[in-house]
CSV table of C-alpha atoms and ligand atoms in Angstrom, one decimal:
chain,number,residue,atom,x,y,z
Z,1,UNK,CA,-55.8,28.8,16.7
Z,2,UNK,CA,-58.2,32.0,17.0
Z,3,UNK,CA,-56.4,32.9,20.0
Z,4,UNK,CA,-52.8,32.8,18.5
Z,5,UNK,CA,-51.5,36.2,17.6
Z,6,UNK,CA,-49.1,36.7,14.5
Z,7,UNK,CA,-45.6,36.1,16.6
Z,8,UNK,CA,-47.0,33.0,18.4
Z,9,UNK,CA,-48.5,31.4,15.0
Z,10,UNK,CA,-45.2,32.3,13.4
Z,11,UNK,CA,-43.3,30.5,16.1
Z,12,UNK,CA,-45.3,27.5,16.0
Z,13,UNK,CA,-44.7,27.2,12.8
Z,14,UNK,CA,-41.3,27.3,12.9
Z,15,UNK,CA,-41.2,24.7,15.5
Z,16,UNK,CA,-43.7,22.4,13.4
Z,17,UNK,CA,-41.5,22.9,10.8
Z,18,UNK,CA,-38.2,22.2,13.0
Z,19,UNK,CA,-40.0,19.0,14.0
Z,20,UNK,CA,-40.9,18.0,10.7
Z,21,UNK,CA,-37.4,18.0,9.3
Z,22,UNK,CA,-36.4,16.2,12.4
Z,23,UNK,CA,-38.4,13.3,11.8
Z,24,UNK,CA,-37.5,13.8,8.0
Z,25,UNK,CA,-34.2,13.6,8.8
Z,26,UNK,CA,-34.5,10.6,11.1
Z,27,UNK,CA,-36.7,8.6,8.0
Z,28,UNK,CA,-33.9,9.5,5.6
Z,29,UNK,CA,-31.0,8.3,7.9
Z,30,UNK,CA,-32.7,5.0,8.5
Z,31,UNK,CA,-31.8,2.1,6.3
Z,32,UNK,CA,-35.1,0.5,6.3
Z,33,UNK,CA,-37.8,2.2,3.8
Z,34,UNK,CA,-40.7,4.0,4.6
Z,35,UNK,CA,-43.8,3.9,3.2
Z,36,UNK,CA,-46.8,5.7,3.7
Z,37,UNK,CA,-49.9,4.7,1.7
Z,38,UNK,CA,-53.5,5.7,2.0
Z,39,UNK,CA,-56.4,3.1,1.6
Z,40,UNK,CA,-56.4,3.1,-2.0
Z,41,UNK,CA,-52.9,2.6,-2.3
Z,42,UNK,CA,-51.8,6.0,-3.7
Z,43,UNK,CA,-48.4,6.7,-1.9
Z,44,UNK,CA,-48.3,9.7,0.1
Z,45,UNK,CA,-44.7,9.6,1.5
Z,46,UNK,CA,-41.9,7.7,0.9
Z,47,UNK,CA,-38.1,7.8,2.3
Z,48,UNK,CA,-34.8,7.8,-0.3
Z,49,UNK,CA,-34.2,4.4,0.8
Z,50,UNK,CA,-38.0,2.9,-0.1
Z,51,UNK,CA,-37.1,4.7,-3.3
Z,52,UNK,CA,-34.5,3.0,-4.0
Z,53,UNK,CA,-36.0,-0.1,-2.8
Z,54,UNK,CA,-38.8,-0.4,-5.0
Z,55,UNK,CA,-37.4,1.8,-7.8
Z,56,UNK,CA,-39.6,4.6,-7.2
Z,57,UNK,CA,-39.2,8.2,-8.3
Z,58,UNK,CA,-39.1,10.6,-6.3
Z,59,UNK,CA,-40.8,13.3,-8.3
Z,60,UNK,CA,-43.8,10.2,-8.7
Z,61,UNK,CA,-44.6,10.3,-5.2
Z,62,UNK,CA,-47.8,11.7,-4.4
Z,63,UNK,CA,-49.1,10.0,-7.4
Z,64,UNK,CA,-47.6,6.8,-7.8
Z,65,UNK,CA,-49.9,3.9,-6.8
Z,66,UNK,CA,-48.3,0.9,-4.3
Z,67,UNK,CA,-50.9,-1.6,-5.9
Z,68,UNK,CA,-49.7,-0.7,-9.4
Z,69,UNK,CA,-45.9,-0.7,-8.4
Z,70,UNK,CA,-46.5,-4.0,-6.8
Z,71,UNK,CA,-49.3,-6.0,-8.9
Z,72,UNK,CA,-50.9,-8.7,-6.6
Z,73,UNK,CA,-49.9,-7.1,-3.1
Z,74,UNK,CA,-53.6,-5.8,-2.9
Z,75,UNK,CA,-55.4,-9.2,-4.1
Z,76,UNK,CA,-52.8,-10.7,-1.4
Z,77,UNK,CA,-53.6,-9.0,1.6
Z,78,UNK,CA,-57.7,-9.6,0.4
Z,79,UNK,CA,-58.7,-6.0,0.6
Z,80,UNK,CA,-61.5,-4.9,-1.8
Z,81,UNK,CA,-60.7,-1.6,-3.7
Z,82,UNK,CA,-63.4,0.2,-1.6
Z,83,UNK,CA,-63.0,-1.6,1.4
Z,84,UNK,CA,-62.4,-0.6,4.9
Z,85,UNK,CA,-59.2,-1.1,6.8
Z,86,UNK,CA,-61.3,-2.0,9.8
Z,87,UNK,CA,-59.4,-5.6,11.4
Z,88,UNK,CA,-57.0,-5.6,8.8
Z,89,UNK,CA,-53.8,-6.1,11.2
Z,90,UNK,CA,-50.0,-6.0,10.0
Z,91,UNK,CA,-48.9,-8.5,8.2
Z,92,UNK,CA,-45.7,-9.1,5.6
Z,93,UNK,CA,-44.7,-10.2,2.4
Z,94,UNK,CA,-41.6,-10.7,0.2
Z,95,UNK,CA,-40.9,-9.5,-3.1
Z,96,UNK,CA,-38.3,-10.2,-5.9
Z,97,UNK,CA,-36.9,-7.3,-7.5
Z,98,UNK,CA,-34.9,-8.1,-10.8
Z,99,UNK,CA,-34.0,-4.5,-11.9
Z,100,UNK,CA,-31.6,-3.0,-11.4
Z,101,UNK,CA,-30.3,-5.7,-9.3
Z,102,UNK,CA,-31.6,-8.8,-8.2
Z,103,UNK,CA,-33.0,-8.0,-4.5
Z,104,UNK,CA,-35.4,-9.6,-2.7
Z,105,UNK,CA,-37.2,-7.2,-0.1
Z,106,UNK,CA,-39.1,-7.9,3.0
Z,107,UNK,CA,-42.5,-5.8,3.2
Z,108,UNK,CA,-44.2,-5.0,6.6
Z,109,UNK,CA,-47.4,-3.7,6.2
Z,110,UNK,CA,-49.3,-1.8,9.2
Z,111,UNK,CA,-52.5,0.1,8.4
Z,112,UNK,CA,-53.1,3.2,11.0
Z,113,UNK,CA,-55.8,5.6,11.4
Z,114,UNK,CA,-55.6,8.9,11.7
Z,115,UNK,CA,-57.8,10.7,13.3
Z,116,UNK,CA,-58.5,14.3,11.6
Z,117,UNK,CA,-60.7,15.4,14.0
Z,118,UNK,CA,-64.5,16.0,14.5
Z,119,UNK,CA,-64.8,12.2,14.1
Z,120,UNK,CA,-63.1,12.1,10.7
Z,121,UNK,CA,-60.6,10.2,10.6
Z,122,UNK,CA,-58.5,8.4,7.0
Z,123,UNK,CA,-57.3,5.3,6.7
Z,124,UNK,CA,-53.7,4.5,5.7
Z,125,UNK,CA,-50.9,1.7,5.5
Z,126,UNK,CA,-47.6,2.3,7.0
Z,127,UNK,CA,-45.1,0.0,5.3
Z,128,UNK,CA,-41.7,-0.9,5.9
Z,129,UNK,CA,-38.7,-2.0,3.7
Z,130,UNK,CA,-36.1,-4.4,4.3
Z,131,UNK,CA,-33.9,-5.9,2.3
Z,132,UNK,CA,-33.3,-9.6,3.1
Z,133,UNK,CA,-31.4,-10.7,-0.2
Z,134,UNK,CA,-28.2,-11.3,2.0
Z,135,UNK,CA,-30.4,-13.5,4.7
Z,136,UNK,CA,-32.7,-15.4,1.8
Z,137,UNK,CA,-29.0,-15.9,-0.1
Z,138,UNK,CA,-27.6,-17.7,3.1
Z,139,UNK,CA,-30.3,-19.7,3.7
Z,140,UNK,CA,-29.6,-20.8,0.5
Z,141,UNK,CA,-26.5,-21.6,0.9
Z,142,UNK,CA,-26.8,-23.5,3.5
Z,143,UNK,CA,-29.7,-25.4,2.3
Z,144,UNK,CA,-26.9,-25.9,-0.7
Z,145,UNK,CA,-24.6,-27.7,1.5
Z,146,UNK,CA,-27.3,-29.7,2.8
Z,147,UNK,CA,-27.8,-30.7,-0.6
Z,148,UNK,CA,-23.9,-31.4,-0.8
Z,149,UNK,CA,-23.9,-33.3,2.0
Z,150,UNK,CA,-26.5,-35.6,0.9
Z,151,UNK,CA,-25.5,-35.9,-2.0
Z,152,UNK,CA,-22.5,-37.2,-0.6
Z,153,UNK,CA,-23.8,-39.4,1.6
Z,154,UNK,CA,-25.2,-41.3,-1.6
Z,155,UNK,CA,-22.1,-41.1,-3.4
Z,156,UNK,CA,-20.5,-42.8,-0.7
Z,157,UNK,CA,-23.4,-45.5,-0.5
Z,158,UNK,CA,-23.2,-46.3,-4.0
Z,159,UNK,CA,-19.0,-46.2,-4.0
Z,160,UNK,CA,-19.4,-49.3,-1.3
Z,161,UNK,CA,-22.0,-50.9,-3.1
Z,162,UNK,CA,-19.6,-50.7,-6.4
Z,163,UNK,CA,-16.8,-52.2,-3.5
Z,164,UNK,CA,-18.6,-55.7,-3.7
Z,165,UNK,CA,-18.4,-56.4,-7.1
Z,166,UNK,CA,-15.3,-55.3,-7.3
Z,167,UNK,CA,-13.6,-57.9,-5.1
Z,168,UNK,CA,-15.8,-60.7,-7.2
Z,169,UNK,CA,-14.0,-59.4,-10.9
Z,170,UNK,CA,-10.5,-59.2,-8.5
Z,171,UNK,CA,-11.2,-62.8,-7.9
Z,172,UNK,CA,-12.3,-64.2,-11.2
Z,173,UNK,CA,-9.4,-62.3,-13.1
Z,174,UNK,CA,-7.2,-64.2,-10.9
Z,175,UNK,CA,-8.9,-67.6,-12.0
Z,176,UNK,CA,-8.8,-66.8,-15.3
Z,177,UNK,CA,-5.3,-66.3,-15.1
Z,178,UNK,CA,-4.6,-69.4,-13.4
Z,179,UNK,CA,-6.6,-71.5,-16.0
Z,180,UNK,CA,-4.5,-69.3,-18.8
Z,181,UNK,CA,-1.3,-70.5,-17.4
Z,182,UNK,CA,-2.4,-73.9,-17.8
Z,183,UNK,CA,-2.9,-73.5,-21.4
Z,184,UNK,CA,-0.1,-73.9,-24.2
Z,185,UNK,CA,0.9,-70.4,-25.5
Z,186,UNK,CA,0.3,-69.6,-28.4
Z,187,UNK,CA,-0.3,-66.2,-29.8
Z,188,UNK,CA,-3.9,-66.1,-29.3
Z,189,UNK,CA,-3.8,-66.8,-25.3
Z,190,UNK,CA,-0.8,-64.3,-25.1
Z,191,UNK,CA,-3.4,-61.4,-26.7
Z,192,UNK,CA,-5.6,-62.8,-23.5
Z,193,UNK,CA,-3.6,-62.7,-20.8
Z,194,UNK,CA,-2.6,-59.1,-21.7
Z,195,UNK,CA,-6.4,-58.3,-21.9
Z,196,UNK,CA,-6.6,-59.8,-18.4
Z,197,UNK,CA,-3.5,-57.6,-17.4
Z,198,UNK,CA,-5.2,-54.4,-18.4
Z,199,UNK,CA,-8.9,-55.4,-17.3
Z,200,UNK,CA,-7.0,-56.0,-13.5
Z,201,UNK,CA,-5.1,-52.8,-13.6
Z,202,UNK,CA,-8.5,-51.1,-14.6
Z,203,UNK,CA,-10.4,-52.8,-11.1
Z,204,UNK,CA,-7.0,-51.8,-9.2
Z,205,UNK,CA,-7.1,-47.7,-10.4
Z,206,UNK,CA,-11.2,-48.1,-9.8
Z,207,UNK,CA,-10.6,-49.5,-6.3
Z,208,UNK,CA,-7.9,-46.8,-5.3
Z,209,UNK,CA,-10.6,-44.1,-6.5
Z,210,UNK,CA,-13.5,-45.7,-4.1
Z,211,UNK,CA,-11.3,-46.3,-1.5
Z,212,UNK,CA,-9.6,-42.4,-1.2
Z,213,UNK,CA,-13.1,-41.1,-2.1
Z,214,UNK,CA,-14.7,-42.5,0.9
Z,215,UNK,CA,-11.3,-42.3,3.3
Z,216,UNK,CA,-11.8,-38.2,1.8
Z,217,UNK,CA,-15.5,-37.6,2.7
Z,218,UNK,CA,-16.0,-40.3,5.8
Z,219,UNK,CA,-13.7,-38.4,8.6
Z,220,UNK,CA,-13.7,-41.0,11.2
Z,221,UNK,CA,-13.1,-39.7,14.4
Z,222,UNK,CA,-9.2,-40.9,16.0
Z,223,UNK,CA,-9.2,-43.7,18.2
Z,224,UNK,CA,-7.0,-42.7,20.6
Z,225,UNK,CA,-3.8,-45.3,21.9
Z,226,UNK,CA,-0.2,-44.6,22.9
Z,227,UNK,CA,1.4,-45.0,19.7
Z,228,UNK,CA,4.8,-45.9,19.4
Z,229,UNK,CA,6.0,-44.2,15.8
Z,230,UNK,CA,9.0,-45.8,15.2
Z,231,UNK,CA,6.9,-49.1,15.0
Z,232,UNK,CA,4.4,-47.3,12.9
Z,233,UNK,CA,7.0,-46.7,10.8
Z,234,UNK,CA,8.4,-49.5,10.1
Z,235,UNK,CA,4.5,-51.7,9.6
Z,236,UNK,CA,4.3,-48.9,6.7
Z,237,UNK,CA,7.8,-49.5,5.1
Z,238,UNK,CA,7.1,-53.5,5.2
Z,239,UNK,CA,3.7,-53.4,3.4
Z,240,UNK,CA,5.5,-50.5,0.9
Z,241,UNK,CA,8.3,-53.0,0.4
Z,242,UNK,CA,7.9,-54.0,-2.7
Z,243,UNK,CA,7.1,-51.0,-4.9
Z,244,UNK,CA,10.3,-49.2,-2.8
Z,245,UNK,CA,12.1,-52.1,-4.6
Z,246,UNK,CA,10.5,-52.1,-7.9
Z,247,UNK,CA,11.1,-48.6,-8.2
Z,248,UNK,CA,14.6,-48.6,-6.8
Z,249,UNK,CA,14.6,-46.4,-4.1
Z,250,UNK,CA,16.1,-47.3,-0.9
Z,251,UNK,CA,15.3,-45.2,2.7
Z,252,UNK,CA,17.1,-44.2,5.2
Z,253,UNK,CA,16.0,-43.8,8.9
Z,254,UNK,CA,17.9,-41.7,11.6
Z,255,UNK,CA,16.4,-41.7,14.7
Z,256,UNK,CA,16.7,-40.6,18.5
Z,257,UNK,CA,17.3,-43.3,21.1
Z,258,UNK,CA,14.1,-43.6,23.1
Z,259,UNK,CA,11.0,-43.8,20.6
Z,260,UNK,CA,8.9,-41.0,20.5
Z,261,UNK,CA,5.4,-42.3,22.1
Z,262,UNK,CA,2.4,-40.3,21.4
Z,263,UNK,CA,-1.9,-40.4,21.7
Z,264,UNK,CA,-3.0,-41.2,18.5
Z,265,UNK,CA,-5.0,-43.4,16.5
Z,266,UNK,CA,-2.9,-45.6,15.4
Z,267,UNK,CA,-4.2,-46.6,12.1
Z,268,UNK,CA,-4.8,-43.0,10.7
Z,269,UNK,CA,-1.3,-42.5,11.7
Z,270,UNK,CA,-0.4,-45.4,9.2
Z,271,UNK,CA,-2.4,-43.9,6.8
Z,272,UNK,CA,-0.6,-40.6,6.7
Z,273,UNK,CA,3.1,-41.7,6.4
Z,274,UNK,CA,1.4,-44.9,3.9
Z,275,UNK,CA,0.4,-41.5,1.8
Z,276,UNK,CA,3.4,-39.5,2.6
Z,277,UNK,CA,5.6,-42.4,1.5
Z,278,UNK,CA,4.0,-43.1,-1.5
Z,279,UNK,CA,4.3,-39.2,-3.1
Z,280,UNK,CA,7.8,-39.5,-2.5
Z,281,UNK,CA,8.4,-42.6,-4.3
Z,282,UNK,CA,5.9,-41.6,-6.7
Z,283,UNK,CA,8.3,-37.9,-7.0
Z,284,UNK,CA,11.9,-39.8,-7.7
Z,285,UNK,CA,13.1,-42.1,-10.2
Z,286,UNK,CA,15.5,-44.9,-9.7
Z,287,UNK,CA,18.3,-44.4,-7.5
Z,288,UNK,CA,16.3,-41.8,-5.7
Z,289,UNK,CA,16.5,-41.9,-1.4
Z,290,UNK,CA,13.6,-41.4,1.1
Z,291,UNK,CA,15.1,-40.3,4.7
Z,292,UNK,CA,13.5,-40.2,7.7
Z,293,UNK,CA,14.4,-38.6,10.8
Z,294,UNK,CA,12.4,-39.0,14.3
Z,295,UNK,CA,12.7,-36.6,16.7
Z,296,UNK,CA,11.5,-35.0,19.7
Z,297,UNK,CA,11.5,-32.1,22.5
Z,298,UNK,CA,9.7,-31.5,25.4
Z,299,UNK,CA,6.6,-30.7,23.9
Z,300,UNK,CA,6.3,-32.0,20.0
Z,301,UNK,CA,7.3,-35.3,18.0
Z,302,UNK,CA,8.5,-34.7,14.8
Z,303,UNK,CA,9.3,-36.5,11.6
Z,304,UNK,CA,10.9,-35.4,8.8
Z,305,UNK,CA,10.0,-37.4,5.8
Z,306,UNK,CA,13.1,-36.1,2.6
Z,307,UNK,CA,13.1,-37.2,-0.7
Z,308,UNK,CA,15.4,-36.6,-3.8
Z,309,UNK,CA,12.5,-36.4,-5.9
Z,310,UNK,CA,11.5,-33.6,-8.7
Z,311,UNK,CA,10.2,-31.4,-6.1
Z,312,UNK,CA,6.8,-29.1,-6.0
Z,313,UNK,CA,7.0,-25.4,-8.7
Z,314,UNK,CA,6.2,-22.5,-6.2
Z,315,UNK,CA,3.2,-22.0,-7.8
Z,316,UNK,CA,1.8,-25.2,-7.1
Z,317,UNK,CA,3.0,-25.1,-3.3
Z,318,UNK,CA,-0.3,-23.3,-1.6
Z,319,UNK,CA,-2.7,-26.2,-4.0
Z,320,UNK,CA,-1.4,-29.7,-2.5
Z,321,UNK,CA,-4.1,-30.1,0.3
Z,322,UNK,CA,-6.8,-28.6,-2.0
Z,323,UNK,CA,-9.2,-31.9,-2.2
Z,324,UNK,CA,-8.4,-32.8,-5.9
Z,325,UNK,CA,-5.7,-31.1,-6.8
Z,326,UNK,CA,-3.0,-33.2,-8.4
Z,327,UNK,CA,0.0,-33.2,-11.1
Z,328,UNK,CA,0.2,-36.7,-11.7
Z,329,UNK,CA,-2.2,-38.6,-14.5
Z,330,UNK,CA,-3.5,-41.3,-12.9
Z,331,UNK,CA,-3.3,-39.3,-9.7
Z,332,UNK,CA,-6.6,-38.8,-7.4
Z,333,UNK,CA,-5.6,-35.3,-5.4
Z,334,UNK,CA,-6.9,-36.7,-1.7
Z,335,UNK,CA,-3.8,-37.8,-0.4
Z,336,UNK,CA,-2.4,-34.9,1.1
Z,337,UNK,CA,-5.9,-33.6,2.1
Z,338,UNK,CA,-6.1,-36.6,4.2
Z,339,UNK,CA,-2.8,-36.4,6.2
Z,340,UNK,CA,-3.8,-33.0,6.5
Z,341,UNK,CA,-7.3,-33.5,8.2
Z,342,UNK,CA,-5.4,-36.2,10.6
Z,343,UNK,CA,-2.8,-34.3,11.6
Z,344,UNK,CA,-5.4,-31.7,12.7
Z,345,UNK,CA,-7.6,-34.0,14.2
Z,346,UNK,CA,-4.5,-35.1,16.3
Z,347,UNK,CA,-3.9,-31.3,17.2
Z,348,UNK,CA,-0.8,-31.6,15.3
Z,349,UNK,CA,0.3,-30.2,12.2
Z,350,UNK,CA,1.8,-31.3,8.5
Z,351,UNK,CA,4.3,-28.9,6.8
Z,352,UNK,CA,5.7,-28.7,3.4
Z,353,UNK,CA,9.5,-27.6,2.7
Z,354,UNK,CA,10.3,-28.4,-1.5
Z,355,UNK,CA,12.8,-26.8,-3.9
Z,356,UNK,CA,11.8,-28.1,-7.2
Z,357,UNK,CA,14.5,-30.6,-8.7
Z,358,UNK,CA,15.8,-30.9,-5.7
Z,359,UNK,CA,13.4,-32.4,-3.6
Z,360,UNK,CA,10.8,-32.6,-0.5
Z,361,UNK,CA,10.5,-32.3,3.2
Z,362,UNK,CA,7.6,-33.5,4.6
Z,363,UNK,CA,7.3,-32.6,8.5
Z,364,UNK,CA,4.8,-34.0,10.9
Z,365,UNK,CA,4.5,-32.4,14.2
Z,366,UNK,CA,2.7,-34.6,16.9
Z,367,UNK,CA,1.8,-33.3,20.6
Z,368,UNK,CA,3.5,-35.3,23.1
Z,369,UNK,CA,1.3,-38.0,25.3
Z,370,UNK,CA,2.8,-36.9,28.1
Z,371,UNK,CA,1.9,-32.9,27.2
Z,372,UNK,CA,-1.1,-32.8,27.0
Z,373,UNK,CA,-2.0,-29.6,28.8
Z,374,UNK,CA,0.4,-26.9,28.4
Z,375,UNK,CA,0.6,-23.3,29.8
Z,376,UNK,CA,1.5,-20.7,27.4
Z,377,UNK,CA,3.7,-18.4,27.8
Z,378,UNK,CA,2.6,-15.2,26.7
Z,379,UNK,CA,2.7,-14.1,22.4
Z,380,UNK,CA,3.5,-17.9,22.4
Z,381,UNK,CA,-0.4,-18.6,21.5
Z,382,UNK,CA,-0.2,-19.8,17.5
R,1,ADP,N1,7.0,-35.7,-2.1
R,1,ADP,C1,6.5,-35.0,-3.1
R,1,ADP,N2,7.3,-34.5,-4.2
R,1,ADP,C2,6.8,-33.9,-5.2
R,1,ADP,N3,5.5,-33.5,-5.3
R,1,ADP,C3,4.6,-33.9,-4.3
R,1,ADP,C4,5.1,-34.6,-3.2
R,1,ADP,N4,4.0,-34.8,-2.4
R,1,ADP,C5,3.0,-34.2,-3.0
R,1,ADP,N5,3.3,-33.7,-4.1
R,1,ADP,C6,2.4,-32.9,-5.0
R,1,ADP,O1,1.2,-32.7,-4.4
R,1,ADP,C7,0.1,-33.2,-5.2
R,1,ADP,C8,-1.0,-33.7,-4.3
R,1,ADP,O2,-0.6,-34.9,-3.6
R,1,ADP,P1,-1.7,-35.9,-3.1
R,1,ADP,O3,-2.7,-35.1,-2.4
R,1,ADP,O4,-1.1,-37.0,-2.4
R,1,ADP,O5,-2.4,-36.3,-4.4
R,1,ADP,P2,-1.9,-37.3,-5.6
R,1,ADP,O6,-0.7,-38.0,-5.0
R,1,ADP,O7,-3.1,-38.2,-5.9
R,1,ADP,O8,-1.6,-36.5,-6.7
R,1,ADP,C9,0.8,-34.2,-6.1
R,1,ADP,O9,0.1,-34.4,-7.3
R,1,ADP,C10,2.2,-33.6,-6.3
R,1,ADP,O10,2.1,-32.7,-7.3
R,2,MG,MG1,-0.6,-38.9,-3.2
C-alpha cells in the first residue's frame, strides 16, 4: 500500500470495486440464498433471494441475528455462544416457513475462516438457501399413493373375505324359499317371501359392487390366445339371454364372412362386450335394438356395438371412463373404466359415438394377430 501512488490506489479501487459488484451481481442472479454469518450469528451479508427466503429485511442486515431468526438452529448444530468454530464441518438442516407462504427451505451451513492477517483471522458461517417445498411436496405425494395403494390392497382383501359369506346367505335364501313354497299361503308367508325377495336383491347389488370393485383395482395382466370374436360374441349374448328378453330388446348381428381372429385374452374380451352389452340394454326400453357389426381391414378388427337407447348429454361424454362416474341409481361407474383398461392393455382402443335420444355407438378396435409389427408410414405415428 505505502508504495501505491494516488492514480494506482484510485485504480485499484476501482477495480476492487468492479469486482465487488461482479460477484454481487452473480449472488443476486443466483436462485439459491446466501448467507454470510459471523460466529455469533449476527448476519453480515445476505443475497435478495435469502431475504426473501427467510423473511429478512434488507435494511436489518448487518444487525439481524441468524440464531434469533431461526430459534434452535444454534442449540442444533451444538455450538456454545462463545465457542470456537474449530471442527465444526458443514452440515444441513430443514426449516418450515409458514409466512407468508408455506415453504420448507433446505439450510447448508459451512463455517470458513478468514484470515485477516498478522495471524488474525474471524470465524464465520457461510450458509446456503434452497427451497425444497416442491421436492418434500412430491415425496409426499408419492408416499400418498403408497398409502392409496395399500389401502387398496386391504379393501380388496376384505371385499373377498365379505365374498364368502355372501355365497352362504345366496344359498340359505334359496332354502328358505324352497321351504316357503311348501307352506300354504296365507297372508303372513306372502309378507315373507317378499322379505326374502328384497333381502336376495340386496346380496345380488352387494355382490355386483365386490365383484366390479376388485375387476376395477386387480388389473390382471391378458392371457394371450387367438381369439375368434364372433364366438366371443355369441358365449356373451347366450349368458345375456335372458335379461335381452325380459327387457324386450332383440340384436342384430351383421358380420363379414371370415371371422375376424385376433391375440387376446379371451375372457377379458368377454368381459368388455358382457359390459358393453349391458349399458345398452340398460340405455333402451322395450322394443329397443342392439346391432352389431364385425369388421376388419388389413391391420385392425373392429366392432361396432349400436343401440336405440337415450343416448349420452355432451356434457357427460368426456366423464364415462372416469372410475365412478355414473347416471344410473343403482349404477357402480367401473364398467366403462374397465373395457377401457382392456382395450389398452390389448393395444387397442374403445370409442364413443352418441347423440342423445337417439342412441350409441360403441367401437372396439383390435390389432390384428397376424399384424403384429407394423412399419409406419411417416405422420401416420398416433
Ligand atoms: N350405451 C349407452 N347409452 C347411454 N349411456 C351410456 C351407455 N354406455 C354408457 N353410458 C353412460 O356412461 C356411464 C358409465 O357407464 P359404466 O362405466 O358402464 O357405469 P355404470 O353402467 O355402472 O353406470 C353410464 O352411467 C351412462 O350414463
Ligand atoms: Mg355399465
Amino acid at each position: 500500500m505505502d508504495n501505491l501512488d494516488p492514480v494506482n490506489l484510485a485504480n485499484l479501487v476501482q477495480r476492487l470495486a468492479r469486482e465487488r459488484s461482479f460477484f454481487e451481481g452473480i449472488f443476486e442472479a443466483v436462485r439459491e440464498g446466501i448467507l454470510v454469518v459471523t460466529r455469533q450469528g449476527r448476519i453480515e451479508y445476505a443475497n435478495s433471494a435469502a431475504c426473501r427466503m427467510v423473511a429478512l429485511k434488507e435494511a436489518d442486515v448487518g444487525k439481524a441475528s441468524l440464531w434469533r431468526l431461526v430459534p434452535g438452529l444454534r442449540e442444533s448444530l451444538e455450538l456454545a455462544p462463545d465457542a470456537s468454530l474449530d471442527g465444526l464441518t458443514a452440515q444441513s438442516r430443514e426449516i418450515e416457513l409458514t409466512y407468508p407462504e408455506h415453504r420448507i427451505v433446505r439450510l447448508y451451513i459451512v463455517p470458513f475462516r478468514e484470515e485477516l492477517g498478522d495471524g488474525m483471522s474471524a470465524e464465520r458461517f457461510a450458509v446456503i438457501l434452497s427451497d425444497v417445498t416442491r421436492e418434500v411436496q412430491s415425496t409426499e405425494e408419492r408416499i400418498e399413493s403408497e398409502r392409496i395403494s395399500s389401502i387398496l390392497l386391504l379393501a380388496a382383501g376384505v371385499a373377498h373375505e365379505i365374498g364368502n359369506p355372501l355365497n352362504s346367505l345366496t344359498i340359505h335364501l334359496q332354502l328358505i324359499r324352497r321351504q316357503l313354497r311348501k307352506l300354504e299361503r296365507t297372508p303372513g308367508i306372502e309378507k315373507i317371501e317378499k322379505s326374502v325377495a328384497v333381502c336376495e336383491s340386496e346380496v345380488d347389488r352387494l355382490d355386483g359392487i365386490i365383484r366390479h370393485f376388485l375387476e376395477a383395482i386387480r388389473p390382471n395382466p391378458p392371457d394371450f390366445q387367438d381369439v375368434d370374436l364372433f364366438a366371443c360374441l355369441e358365449e356373451v349374448l347366450q349368458v345375456q339371454e335372458h335379461e335381452l328378453q325380459d327387457r324386450g330388446l332383440s340384436v342384430e348381428i351383421e358380420a363379414a364372412s371370415a371371422s375376424p381372429v385376433v391375440r387376446a385374452d379371451r375372457n377379458q374380451v368377454k368381459q368388455v362386450f358382457f359390459n358393453i352389452i349391458k349399458n345398452a340394454m340398460e340405455a333402451m326400453s322395450p322394443g329397443g335394438k342392439i346391432r352389431v357389426r364385425l369388421r376388419a381391414d388389413d391391420d385392425f378388427c373392429y366392432i361396432h356395438f349400436g343401440d336405440t337407447g337415450k343416448g349420452i348429454a355432451q356434457d357427460d361424454l368426456p366423464r364415462i371412463f372416469q372410475p365412478f362416474h355414473t347416471t344410473k341409481k343403482n349404477g357402480h361407474g367401473l364398467g366403462l373404466m374397465i373395457v377401457q383398461r382392456i382395450m389398452r392393455e390389448h393395444g387397442g382402443q374403445v370409442g364413443i359415438d352418441s347423440r342423445e335420444g337417439i342412441g350409441t355407438v360403441v367401437t372396439l378396435k383390435f390389432p390384428r394377430r397376424d399384424r403384429r409389427v407394423r412399419l409406419l408410414e411417416r405422420g401416420q405415428r398416433n
